[in-house]
Amino acid sequence: MDEIVAEYIRRTVLKIPRDEIKMMLQKWGFLSEAQLQTLNFHQIKDNISQEVVQLCEENSADIKQAAVLDIIYNHIYQNKRMWSVYQMRKTGEELEYFDLTDFKKKFKRRLRSALKNVTITFREYEDNAIWIRVAWGTPYRQPNQYKPSYVVYHSQTPYVFISASVLKSNLPLLCQALIVASNYHDIREMELRSHSLNSLKDIVFKRYSQNFQTYCPKPLQGKTVEPESVDLRIINENRNEKERIQRLNQEAFGDGPQPILQFAQYKLETMFKSSPELDVLDKKEPFRCLVKFSSPHLLESLKSLAPAGMADAPLSPLLTCIPHKARNYFRIREKKGLFPGSFVSP
Amino acid sequence: ESGDPQRTALLLRKAWTLYSVTPLYRFCRGRLRDYARLLSAFIAAEKQKGLAVEVGVELDIKVALSSLPELQGSEQDEPALLVQLSSRSRASPRNSEDKILWLGCFCCVYGDDLSENMPEDFTCLPLFLANGAESYMSVVGNWFQKTFDCIFRRLAISPFSLSWMVAMWAGCKVDKAASAVELVFSVPRLPQPLDISYAIHPEDAKALWDSIQKTPGEITQEEVDVFMDCLYSHFHRHFKIRLSATKLVKVSTAIASAHCDGIVKMLHSQYLSGVLMLLTELAISQIQ
């Protein structure tokens, strides 16, 4: 077995938390159950990984098998990576029958014709997701196994989720290989990024509970703002206002759990306007700003601002449109003409 | 030892933790070498006791105290005092350069408010900047407190002071490639915490400030308030969020950046004195 492969397997096992190593090796299926029995999972990880490497040596593991272990790790710890969303486009409306074998063949052929040294690995998962791992080399160097790109493609959809490695120069080639293999003619990057792959899927596949645009004529039952207090002298201040905010929030964000995004970024190129008494800036040029919102769970956070008294309800559509516009990067310019107060986002 | 112009550059582009220091009793500017020796011995003793220990390589810690007369505002100000802890590993060759482990700087820039009625025996250096491991700060701080009967206290920066800083610094003239004027707000007490970064193009921020400031060289509270209100209302117009209800935790410009925990970074040599003057004022308010 190659030392490069040995070292790669050793480092991959080291990444795995100790109590999950056995489970991942079983998923991998490269070592037999009998071999797994011989492993002592109660020692320090350094020793466990050394023993795993020994066993892989016995089975003559090569880089292809090692890459599968890496995909398994990254599939389970997918939220450690940052994912971008790409949308592919076809000319015709025909729904072609998706042939996985054909897809893989075309994908590999396209990449290999451009780059001799690449390691390409596929793995299919139950939810129709095809995971692709690509390790990139150059005409003169073996692929760098430590900085691979990951692609997740749901064949029934035009969406591809990519976690590129630091080597961004390979992205055009990767995109090309994808459209060739899937019989699309065009691919574009959407302005949508998150650590939570499932949330990105929720957003583009519209799997989250959306806000409904239709007006709800009956006041919504159910959610009282605070529990009734026993002492009748204590009343809820601004009860109406609180209920109004609750209702507007519900209309804007929907009822269900929000998709998980970590940030939203707005490049503002709108005019600065102040109240007329303030004799300030009155330029004809835009007031250029860059606003970035960050949170472990951005949409939940924004949803809680109005009830907390820090924002007006309804919250600005610039924020509430994030899931149904499927983007978290925006460029906002002033809308010219009839309604000078409104904004347009290209 | 007297300072030289190059050495004020030591203060630039480093993250300094701020402290206020009460006046030092019977500090003698002529005895810097003695003090360095005493502090060195103190550190060695603390190391033996098991404090201020750097894991691994055996280090000889060298202490140097020097004056930085460039860092002064008025004639009444005490020249700044620099404390430098450096090391040479016993393993490395003789002629290799010392590595700076920790830097501390006492200074006073336009500290007349404090030094005015100060009795003879007291030296006013109300602002202290520290850069390096906390363990060294602890040891050095202890020695100065014991030796000169003074008290060190962390200096936090309130949102009120941060607004002054960003308004002042946004108005400074800087070159084309200047970085944005950034304000960072934090909303911690939500079910999911939220941070908001609001960065304005430096030319546009300066244009806004210039249209507000009435007298060049003078800044009033009212002008700072108008500046902040303008920024808040521009933000509210777009997002319907009231930034004034959130906590301003950090401001950042091409001149300097400041964090509410009392950490600053000074980036522009031309305005170094101005920033230190502001910080001296904050330190003095904390002492009085």
mmCIF file of C-alpha atoms in Angstrom, chain A residues 266 268 270-273 279-281 283 286-298 301 304-305 308-312 315-316 318-319 334 343, chain B residues 187 190-201 203-205 207-208 211-212 226 229-231 233-243 245-246:
data_model
loop_
_atom_site.group_PDB
_atom_site.id
_atom_site.type_symbol
_atom_site.label_atom_id
_atom_site.label_comp_id
_atom_site.label_asym_id
_atom_site.label_seq_id
_atom_site.Cartn_x
_atom_site.Cartn_y
_atom_site.Cartn_z
ATOM 1 C CA TYR A 266 -26.617 43.379 1.445
ATOM 2 C CA LEU A 268 -26.598 48.988 -0.549
ATOM 3 C CA THR A 270 -29.295 53.644 -2.496
ATOM 4 C CA MET A 271 -29.532 57.372 -1.855
ATOM 5 C CA PHE A 272 -29.122 58.813 1.564
ATOM 6 C CA LYS A 273 -32.254 60.552 2.771
ATOM 7 C CA ASP A 279 -29.316 70.145 7.072
ATOM 8 C CA VAL A 280 -27.154 67.259 6.088
ATOM 9 C CA LEU A 281 -25.822 65.331 3.161
ATOM 10 C CA LYS A 283 -25.690 64.158 -2.577
ATOM 11 C CA PRO A 286 -25.564 56.721 -3.679
ATOM 12 C CA PHE A 287 -24.588 56.236 -0.043
ATOM 13 C CA ARG A 288 -22.548 53.075 -0.381
ATOM 14 C CA CYS A 289 -22.856 50.531 2.431
ATOM 15 C CA LEU A 290 -22.270 46.855 3.039
ATOM 16 C CA VAL A 291 -24.492 45.294 5.682
ATOM 17 C CA LYS A 292 -23.947 41.804 6.980
ATOM 18 C CA PHE A 293 -26.211 39.946 9.402
ATOM 19 C CA SER A 294 -24.725 36.900 11.154
ATOM 20 C CA SER A 295 -26.216 34.390 13.509
ATOM 21 C CA PRO A 296 -26.057 30.645 14.182
ATOM 22 C CA HIS A 297 -29.676 30.597 12.916
ATOM 23 C CA LEU A 298 -30.291 33.838 11.061
ATOM 24 C CA SER A 301 -33.034 35.483 14.946
ATOM 25 C CA SER A 304 -37.515 37.366 17.067
ATOM 26 C CA LEU A 305 -36.548 41.025 16.545
ATOM 27 C CA ALA A 308 -38.321 41.862 21.241
ATOM 28 C CA GLY A 309 -39.125 45.454 20.351
ATOM 29 C CA MET A 310 -36.033 46.028 18.214
ATOM 30 C CA ALA A 311 -37.710 46.125 14.861
ATOM 31 C CA ASP A 312 -40.984 47.203 13.332
ATOM 32 C CA LEU A 315 -40.080 43.318 9.079
ATOM 33 C CA SER A 316 -38.571 44.604 5.845
ATOM 34 C CA LEU A 318 -35.458 42.634 2.126
ATOM 35 C CA LEU A 319 -35.091 40.218 5.042
ATOM 36 C CA GLU A 334 -32.845 52.747 -5.664
ATOM 37 C CA PHE A 343 -36.015 49.315 -3.596
ATOM 38 C CA VAL B 187 -28.073 41.610 19.916
ATOM 39 C CA LEU B 190 -32.451 36.876 21.503
ATOM 40 C CA PRO B 191 -33.229 33.152 21.320
ATOM 41 C CA GLN B 192 -30.585 33.089 18.570
ATOM 42 C CA PRO B 193 -27.919 35.811 18.936
ATOM 43 C CA LEU B 194 -27.511 38.252 16.059
ATOM 44 C CA ASP B 195 -24.543 40.332 14.946
ATOM 45 C CA ILE B 196 -24.906 43.161 12.477
ATOM 46 C CA SER B 197 -21.983 44.668 10.607
ATOM 47 C CA TYR B 198 -22.742 48.026 8.989
ATOM 48 C CA ALA B 199 -19.874 49.207 6.823
ATOM 49 C CA ILE B 200 -19.953 52.514 4.962
ATOM 50 C CA HIS B 201 -17.701 53.586 2.127
ATOM 51 C CA GLU B 203 -15.720 58.749 1.269
ATOM 52 C CA ASP B 204 -19.458 58.658 1.870
ATOM 53 C CA ALA B 205 -19.065 58.515 5.642
ATOM 54 C CA ALA B 207 -19.080 63.406 3.266
ATOM 55 C CA LEU B 208 -21.882 62.828 5.759
ATOM 56 C CA SER B 211 -22.044 68.111 6.178
ATOM 57 C CA ILE B 212 -22.798 67.869 9.899
ATOM 58 C CA VAL B 226 -26.906 63.660 14.416
ATOM 59 C CA ASP B 229 -29.054 59.180 13.934
ATOM 60 C CA CYS B 230 -28.433 59.572 10.219
ATOM 61 C CA LEU B 231 -26.747 56.178 10.069
ATOM 62 C CA SER B 233 -32.302 56.043 10.065
ATOM 63 C CA HIS B 234 -30.694 55.037 6.757
ATOM 64 C CA PHE B 235 -30.510 51.505 8.142
ATOM 65 C CA HIS B 236 -34.065 51.598 9.439
ATOM 66 C CA ARG B 237 -35.358 52.772 6.087
ATOM 67 C CA HIS B 238 -34.086 49.565 4.506
ATOM 68 C CA PHE B 239 -34.475 46.945 7.210
ATOM 69 C CA LYS B 240 -37.034 48.329 9.683
ATOM 70 C CA ILE B 241 -34.612 47.467 12.476
ATOM 71 C CA ARG B 242 -33.821 49.945 15.231
ATOM 72 C CA LEU B 243 -30.056 49.856 15.649
ATOM 73 C CA ALA B 245 -31.954 49.408 20.540
ATOM 74 C CA THR B 246 -28.978 47.115 19.963
#
